[in-house]
Each structure stands twice: as C-alpha cells, then as structure tokens.
C-alpha cells in the first residue's frame, strides 16, 4: 500500500510515531541558558518560547503575517536537529556542514508522517530556511531575538563562555530587521548594553 493510499488506522499510527519521535527535541540542548542561568535550554523549550512570541508580537511584524503559519513554522523549524544536532550560531566549522546535516534530518523526520503532512512540514521548513516570505522573515526575527533576551537575562553567560564579539552578534542579526524593525530596534539596545558592560567583546 502506497503512502498516498493508506487506511485511517495506518495514518494515525504514522502520526503517533512522529509525535513520539519529536519528543527527542527535549534532549537537544542549545548553548543559550535559561533566564535564571540554571541550565541550558533545549530545542523544545526554545520552539515553545518562539511560538508564544509569534502570537504576542505579530502586531510588530514588518508586514502582515499569517500568525498560525508563523507558529507552525517556529514549532517545527528545529526538529531537524534531532538528527543534525544544535549548531551554535558562532561556530564556523559547524555552520559549514549545517545545511547538509539538516536536510538529511528533515527528509527522515518529516517523512515519518503520511505523505501529505510530510510534504507540508518539509515545505514549511524550507520556507523558513529561505527567509523570503513575510512569515519566514518574522520567524527569523523571533529566532534571533529570543537568544539575545535569554543571554541578557543570564548576564551574558553564553556570550562570555564562547568569547563572542560584537561583530559576530551584529553579523548574525544583519537581516533581523526584515521581519520587524521595532523588534530589531529593541534587540539592538540590549546588544549595545551588553557590549558596554563587557558581556559581548568589542
């Protein structure tokens, strides 16, 4: 039986298999600490945080956005890291192979689902990666802003541990304003404050 012509029972089983698989995102830890600095956040926590930001901050998007689409996008954008692992934003060697590793992860993980849903999630992930639509630009703005908020709250802990400099942070955020100029202006004030207090190197 092809994946395009399956019973509802088999469809439900595939969906449940996917739901069990993506629970692994709770074990993929990022470099950013929680606001209290007690431990590093995981991918599931990061994606949940972005989903909350998406519907609360949508009024600040540079262009009108489909909020539900943004929420879906941020909830699935890092599921590929179950296979690919988290690639630290300021790791040149890791970023060199990031795309290849993440495409392979997307192909395997999303295609646990029935074909229509697998294709939908893969296309949504690729839309996020391309950063061309209003929704993907806004999703990237949130994805860039959230670690800055957490780093600021934890006293720049991750920035200091990795010796991150201002040029790196500003380089990573060079397109953040495309999704929301207002959010980028707010984020930039936080970055500048952390440069002044030494949490980010000049």
Rosetta silent file (secondary structure, phi, psi, omega in degrees, C-alpha in Angstrom):
SEQUENCE: XXXXXXXXXXXXXXXXXXXXXXXXXXXXXXXXXXXXXXXXXXXXXXXXXXXXXXXXXXXXXXXXXXXXXXXXXXXXXXXXXXXXXXXXXXXXXXXXXXXXXXXXXXXXXXXXXXXXXXXXXXXXXXXXXXXXXXXXXXXXXXXXXXXXXXXXXXXXXXXXXXXXXXXXXXXXXXXXXXXXXXXXXXXXXXXXXXXXXXXXXX
SCORE:     score description
SCORE:     0.000 S_00000001
   1 L     0.000  126.993 -178.739    0.000    0.000    0.000 S_00000001
   2 L   -72.736  161.989 -179.799    1.447    3.338   -1.033 S_00000001
   3 L   -71.042  -16.526  177.638    1.797    6.195    1.420 S_00000001
   4 L   -82.866  -15.525 -175.051   -0.713    8.152   -0.679 S_00000001
   5 L  -133.324   72.488 -177.352   -3.375    5.455   -0.215 S_00000001
   6 L  -117.989  159.073  179.007   -3.332    4.309    3.394 S_00000001
   7 L   -73.670  161.098  176.610   -6.063    3.498    5.873 S_00000001
   8 H   -62.722  -32.454  178.001   -7.011    5.947    8.620 S_00000001
   9 H   -64.275  -45.354  178.991   -5.651    3.420   11.117 S_00000001
  10 H   -68.120  -37.685  177.921   -2.244    3.404    9.423 S_00000001
  11 H   -59.742  -45.855  179.606   -2.345    7.195    9.059 S_00000001
  12 H   -63.197  -39.684  179.081   -2.955    7.604   12.772 S_00000001
  13 H   -61.664  -43.699  179.602   -0.121    5.193   13.566 S_00000001
  14 H   -63.662  -39.776  178.214    2.308    7.204   11.419 S_00000001
  15 H   -64.883  -41.620  178.588    1.217   10.443   13.096 S_00000001
  16 H   -67.451  -37.456  176.110    1.700    8.920   16.545 S_00000001
  17 H   -60.078  -41.650  178.425    5.123    7.589   15.506 S_00000001
  18 H   -64.821  -43.755 -179.718    6.079   11.139   14.510 S_00000001
  19 H   -60.870  -39.737  176.395    4.765   12.569   17.783 S_00000001
  20 H   -67.023  -41.055 -177.860    6.888   10.079   19.717 S_00000001
  21 H   -62.093  -43.869 -174.503    9.929   10.832   17.549 S_00000001
  22 H   -74.738   -8.076  171.283    9.810   14.598   18.031 S_00000001
  23 H   -59.896  -22.466  179.697    9.823   14.134   21.805 S_00000001
  24 H   -64.502  -18.254  177.839   13.579   13.756   21.257 S_00000001
  25 H   -61.606  -23.716  178.593   13.756   17.533   20.742 S_00000001
  26 H   -68.432  -15.069 -179.012   13.530   17.789   24.528 S_00000001
  27 H  -106.492    4.828  176.435   17.005   16.214   24.682 S_00000001
  28 L   -96.702  106.539 -175.158   18.689   18.510   22.128 S_00000001
  29 E   -94.461  139.176 -179.332   20.355   21.189   24.220 S_00000001
  30 E   -94.469  178.718  179.235   21.312   24.586   22.881 S_00000001
  31 E   -87.892  -13.296 -176.883   24.115   26.909   24.006 S_00000001
  32 E   -84.555  136.212  178.857   21.744   29.513   25.457 S_00000001
  33 E   -86.033  154.955  170.244   20.949   29.400   29.179 S_00000001
  34 L   -59.755  163.372 -176.753   17.545   29.837   30.748 S_00000001
  35 L   -58.851  -30.327 -179.985   16.896   33.321   32.093 S_00000001
  36 L   -85.484   -1.514  177.433   17.887   32.208   35.611 S_00000001
  37 L    72.994    8.815 -173.099   21.166   30.757   34.297 S_00000001
  38 L   -73.511  -30.503  179.306   20.480   27.403   35.949 S_00000001
  39 L  -165.383  171.589  177.027   20.950   25.302   32.796 S_00000001
  40 E   -80.328  148.675  177.894   20.893   25.444   29.022 S_00000001
  41 E   -79.645  157.863  174.355   17.549   25.394   27.232 S_00000001
  42 E  -104.562  172.120 -175.472   16.548   22.566   24.907 S_00000001
  43 H   -62.407  -37.396 -179.505   15.075   22.781   21.426 S_00000001
  44 H   -64.463  -41.922  178.370   11.527   22.040   22.569 S_00000001
  45 H   -65.407  -41.555  179.085   11.651   24.884   25.095 S_00000001
  46 H   -60.689  -47.109 -178.224   13.139   27.227   22.500 S_00000001
  47 H   -66.178  -40.406  175.442   10.430   26.430   19.947 S_00000001
  48 H   -59.920  -43.546 -178.275    7.642   26.832   22.525 S_00000001
  49 H   -61.938  -42.365  178.681    9.082   30.202   23.527 S_00000001
  50 H   -65.488  -36.422  179.151    9.120   31.351   19.888 S_00000001
  51 H   -63.832  -40.458  176.513    5.507   30.209   19.412 S_00000001
  52 H   -63.773  -45.121  178.231    4.420   32.378   22.347 S_00000001
  53 H   -59.802  -37.848 -174.811    6.393   35.290   20.921 S_00000001
  54 H   -59.882  -47.372 -177.405    4.820   34.752   17.485 S_00000001
  55 H   -82.948  -24.795  178.383    1.248   35.404   18.507 S_00000001
  56 H   -76.955  -34.763 -171.837    2.047   38.057   21.105 S_00000001
  57 H  -104.745    4.229 -176.072    4.365   40.117   18.890 S_00000001
  58 H   -56.686  -29.021 -179.758    2.720   39.654   15.472 S_00000001
  59 H   -64.914  -15.643 -179.851    1.429   43.242   15.606 S_00000001
  60 H   -98.276    2.294  179.114    5.072   44.363   15.304 S_00000001
  61 L   -61.694  145.352 -177.751    5.791   42.358   12.134 S_00000001
  62 L   -63.959  -32.847  176.499    7.154   44.448    9.284 S_00000001
  63 L  -129.612  157.651  175.640    4.424   43.091    7.000 S_00000001
  64 L   -57.369  138.683 -178.709    1.080   41.437    7.816 S_00000001
  65 L  -128.865  153.423  170.153    1.644   37.756    8.627 S_00000001
  66 L   -80.304  103.108 -172.377   -0.428   34.601    8.950 S_00000001
  67 H   -61.790  -41.964  179.815    0.146   34.093   12.675 S_00000001
  68 H   -60.777  -38.992  178.380   -0.833   30.418   12.669 S_00000001
  69 H   -64.761  -40.754  177.608    1.660   29.775    9.890 S_00000001
  70 H   -62.905  -43.192  179.289    4.407   31.528   11.861 S_00000001
  71 H   -59.942  -47.555  177.857    3.529   29.457   14.948 S_00000001
  72 H   -58.590  -43.873 -176.678    3.716   26.224   12.932 S_00000001
  73 H   -60.721  -47.564 -176.927    6.987   27.349   11.387 S_00000001
  74 H   -73.292  -26.360  178.090    8.733   28.076   14.685 S_00000001
  75 H   -71.834  -28.405 -177.210    7.407   24.890   16.274 S_00000001
  76 H  -106.471   -7.473 -169.271    8.941   22.682   13.571 S_00000001
  77 L   -63.577  -27.801 -178.001   11.990   24.697   12.461 S_00000001
  78 L  -106.915    7.963  178.236   14.468   22.957   14.781 S_00000001
  79 L   -62.179  -26.701  178.435   13.071   19.396   14.671 S_00000001
  80 L   -61.305  -22.051 -177.748   15.805   18.599   12.149 S_00000001
  81 H   -73.555   -9.184  171.487   18.294   18.993   14.999 S_00000001
  82 H   -57.057  -39.213  177.201   17.110   15.665   16.432 S_00000001
  83 H   -95.951  -42.435 -171.638   19.423   14.194   13.788 S_00000001
  84 H   -81.360  -19.137 -174.273   21.655   17.155   12.901 S_00000001
  85 L    76.985  160.852  176.931   22.328   18.370   16.442 S_00000001
  86 L   -75.886  130.432  175.991   22.280   22.009   17.509 S_00000001
  87 L  -104.082  115.747 -178.052   24.742   24.134   15.553 S_00000001
  88 L   -62.176  136.436 -174.860   25.957   27.067   17.615 S_00000001
  89 L   -54.571  -31.106 -174.037   25.356   30.340   15.797 S_00000001
  90 L  -109.646   30.852  178.272   29.008   31.375   16.145 S_00000001
  91 L  -109.934   98.435 -175.625   30.640   28.055   15.187 S_00000001
  92 H   -59.839  -42.745 -177.595   32.130   28.443   11.665 S_00000001
  93 H   -67.683  -41.246  178.373   33.049   24.782   11.215 S_00000001
  94 H   -64.613  -39.131 -179.217   29.649   23.557   12.397 S_00000001
  95 H   -70.157  -23.061  179.479   27.842   26.005   10.157 S_00000001
  96 H   -64.060  -34.263 -178.716   29.827   24.826    7.128 S_00000001
  97 L  -107.387    6.621 -174.308   28.057   21.433    7.208 S_00000001
  98 H   -59.174  -50.347 -176.109   24.801   22.599    8.790 S_00000001
  99 H   -58.098  -47.681 -179.096   22.662   22.658    5.640 S_00000001
 100 H   -60.862  -45.348 -179.378   23.642   19.149    4.547 S_00000001
 101 H   -65.646  -39.772 -175.904   23.017   17.672    8.007 S_00000001
 102 H   -74.481  -35.109  175.842   19.704   19.462    8.443 S_00000001
 103 H   -62.331  -43.350  178.268   18.318   18.498    5.025 S_00000001
 104 H   -61.500  -41.543  177.671   19.030   14.858    5.818 S_00000001
 105 H   -63.571  -42.267  179.821   17.282   15.266    9.171 S_00000001
 106 H   -62.955  -43.414 -179.867   14.284   16.928    7.561 S_00000001
 107 H   -60.558  -44.296 -178.205   13.958   14.157    4.993 S_00000001
 108 H   -73.017  -51.111 -170.289   13.967   11.419    7.609 S_00000001
 109 H   -69.655  -49.166 -178.117   11.972   13.015   10.415 S_00000001
 110 H   -65.178  -30.828 -176.943    9.183   14.702    8.460 S_00000001
 111 L   -84.659   12.152  163.661    8.693   11.610    6.284 S_00000001
 112 L   -70.728  -28.432 -177.885    7.696    9.533    9.279 S_00000001
 113 L   -76.616  165.023  168.157    4.341   11.228    8.673 S_00000001
 114 L   -55.945  152.403 -169.916    1.806   10.452    5.923 S_00000001
 115 H   -55.341  -42.965 -176.849    2.975   11.961    2.631 S_00000001
 116 H   -62.689  -41.533  179.301    0.667   14.977    2.596 S_00000001
 117 H   -75.304  -35.365  176.593    1.739   16.066    6.081 S_00000001
 118 H   -60.991  -46.265  179.703    5.388   15.163    5.453 S_00000001
 119 H   -65.003  -39.452  179.942    5.440   17.336    2.342 S_00000001
 120 H   -62.368  -46.118 -179.383    3.653   20.167    4.154 S_00000001
 121 H   -69.761  -38.744  178.780    6.164   20.231    7.017 S_00000001
 122 H   -63.340  -44.186  179.073    9.159   19.877    4.699 S_00000001
 123 H   -63.812  -38.434  178.720    7.914   22.763    2.557 S_00000001
 124 H   -65.331  -41.279  178.293    7.261   24.870    5.657 S_00000001
 125 H   -64.138  -43.704  178.860   10.780   24.160    6.924 S_00000001
 126 H   -65.016  -35.461  176.382   12.281   25.092    3.553 S_00000001
 127 H   -62.938  -42.702  176.222   10.221   28.297    3.538 S_00000001
 128 H   -59.171  -47.316 -177.149   11.676   29.170    6.944 S_00000001
 129 H   -62.325  -38.088 -175.946   15.183   28.452    5.699 S_00000001
 130 H   -70.987  -29.640  177.630   14.758   30.568    2.547 S_00000001
 131 L    55.164   50.482 -178.991   13.657   33.649    4.522 S_00000001
 132 L  -115.304  -27.619 -177.703   11.756   35.172    1.604 S_00000001
 133 L   -91.541  159.601  176.927    8.124   35.360    2.783 S_00000001
 134 H   -55.104  -39.588 -179.230    6.767   37.745    5.453 S_00000001
 135 H   -65.655  -43.511 -178.439    6.150   34.757    7.761 S_00000001
 136 H   -71.001  -35.217  176.296    9.663   33.351    7.422 S_00000001
 137 H   -64.027  -43.167  179.756   11.266   36.764    7.876 S_00000001
 138 H   -67.410  -40.187  177.808    9.247   37.342   11.041 S_00000001
 139 H   -60.500  -40.633  177.927   10.028   33.826   12.311 S_00000001
 140 H   -66.727  -37.242  176.155   13.749   34.514   11.858 S_00000001
 141 H   -57.970  -45.909  179.217   13.411   37.808   13.722 S_00000001
 142 H   -65.117  -41.266 -178.671   11.955   35.918   16.677 S_00000001
 143 H   -64.717  -31.711  177.265   14.592   33.172   16.397 S_00000001
 144 H   -81.416  -34.434 -176.208   17.347   35.789   16.543 S_00000001
 145 H   -73.534  -40.475 -172.876   15.770   37.879   19.284 S_00000001
 146 H   -58.548  -45.467  177.475   14.995   35.108   21.782 S_00000001
 147 H   -64.085  -30.728  177.149   18.623   34.085   22.499 S_00000001
 148 H   -65.677  -42.833  177.771   19.528   37.750   22.974 S_00000001
 149 H   -60.458  -44.687 -178.635   16.777   38.092   25.583 S_00000001
 150 H   -68.945  -41.378  177.997   17.976   34.973   27.404 S_00000001
 151 H   -62.156  -42.570  178.742   21.636   35.947   27.235 S_00000001
 152 H   -61.479  -44.379 -177.821   20.840   39.376   28.603 S_00000001
 153 H   -66.803  -30.759 -178.297   18.800   37.902   31.474 S_00000001
 154 L   -93.756   17.115  178.896   21.569   35.419   32.391 S_00000001
 155 L    71.987   28.501  178.893   24.253   38.101   32.499 S_00000001
 156 L    69.639   26.133 -170.203   25.616   37.243   29.066 S_00000001
 157 H   -56.850  -49.235 -178.722   26.658   33.811   30.282 S_00000001
 158 H   -68.902  -41.002  176.848   26.772   32.039   26.914 S_00000001
 159 H   -56.574  -45.931 -177.875   28.321   35.016   25.143 S_00000001
 160 H   -67.706  -40.686  179.897   31.083   35.166   27.765 S_00000001
 161 H   -60.313  -34.861 -176.562   31.699   31.405   27.728 S_00000001
 162 H   -99.727    1.568  179.338   32.259   31.487   23.966 S_00000001
 163 L    60.835   39.701 -175.833   34.073   34.825   23.829 S_00000001
 164 L   -70.757  138.104 -179.437   31.512   36.243   21.415 S_00000001
 165 E  -109.757  165.417 -174.966   32.344   39.653   19.956 S_00000001
 166 H   -58.808  -40.503 -178.799   30.147   42.489   18.751 S_00000001
 167 H   -60.960  -36.078  178.432   30.912   41.857   15.070 S_00000001
 168 H   -66.755  -46.011 -178.260   29.622   38.288   15.392 S_00000001
 169 H   -65.586  -44.564 -179.423   26.374   39.313   17.053 S_00000001
 170 H   -69.011  -33.640  176.854   25.719   42.139   14.636 S_00000001
 171 H   -65.260  -43.239  178.015   26.608   39.910   11.689 S_00000001
 172 H   -63.105  -30.274 -175.035   24.146   37.258   12.773 S_00000001
 173 L  -100.393   15.369 -174.623   21.479   39.919   13.123 S_00000001
 174 L   -63.537  -21.795  179.543   22.127   41.815    9.882 S_00000001
 175 L  -111.799    6.791 -175.757   18.723   40.733    8.484 S_00000001
 176 H   -59.302  -37.539 -178.640   16.717   40.705   11.730 S_00000001
 177 H   -65.701  -15.557  179.433   15.004   43.995   10.917 S_00000001
 178 H   -62.903  -33.015 -179.409   13.455   42.490    7.777 S_00000001
 179 L   -86.841  -29.754  177.998   10.871   40.716    9.917 S_00000001
 180 L  -167.445  110.355  177.077   10.303   43.553   12.374 S_00000001
 181 H   -64.858  -37.423 -178.532   12.121   46.842   12.581 S_00000001
 182 H   -64.618  -44.532  179.385   10.567   47.510   16.006 S_00000001
 183 H   -66.803  -40.113  178.246   11.772   44.218   17.483 S_00000001
 184 H   -63.791  -40.706  178.192   15.225   44.701   15.964 S_00000001
 185 H   -61.791  -39.935  178.288   15.473   48.209   17.435 S_00000001
 186 H   -65.871  -47.026 -179.714   14.573   46.786   20.854 S_00000001
 187 H   -61.917  -40.770 -178.427   17.032   43.900   20.479 S_00000001
 188 H   -61.574  -36.781  176.720   19.795   46.230   19.295 S_00000001
 189 H   -61.694  -39.281  178.661   19.501   48.266   22.503 S_00000001
 190 H   -66.267  -43.723  179.257   20.054   45.063   24.500 S_00000001
 191 H   -61.027  -47.128 -178.941   23.071   44.120   22.393 S_00000001
 192 H   -62.090  -38.445  176.851   24.603   47.577   22.756 S_00000001
 193 H   -62.157  -41.946 -178.197   24.090   47.473   26.521 S_00000001
 194 H   -74.703  -22.238  170.282   25.885   44.109   26.715 S_00000001
 195 H   -70.534  -44.399 -179.697   28.767   45.440   24.622 S_00000001
 196 H   -62.092  -39.613 -176.562   29.122   48.364   27.035 S_00000001
 197 L   -88.653    2.375  173.322   29.096   46.141   30.132 S_00000001
 198 L    89.547    2.330  177.696   31.572   43.650   28.659 S_00000001
 199 L   -70.602  -29.144  173.026   29.286   40.638   28.203 S_00000001
 200 L  -116.033  130.292 -177.308   29.974   40.918   24.466 S_00000001
 201 E   -71.274  146.301  177.273   33.553   41.727   23.449 S_00000001
 202 L   -62.602    0.000    0.000   34.214   44.888   21.415 S_00000001
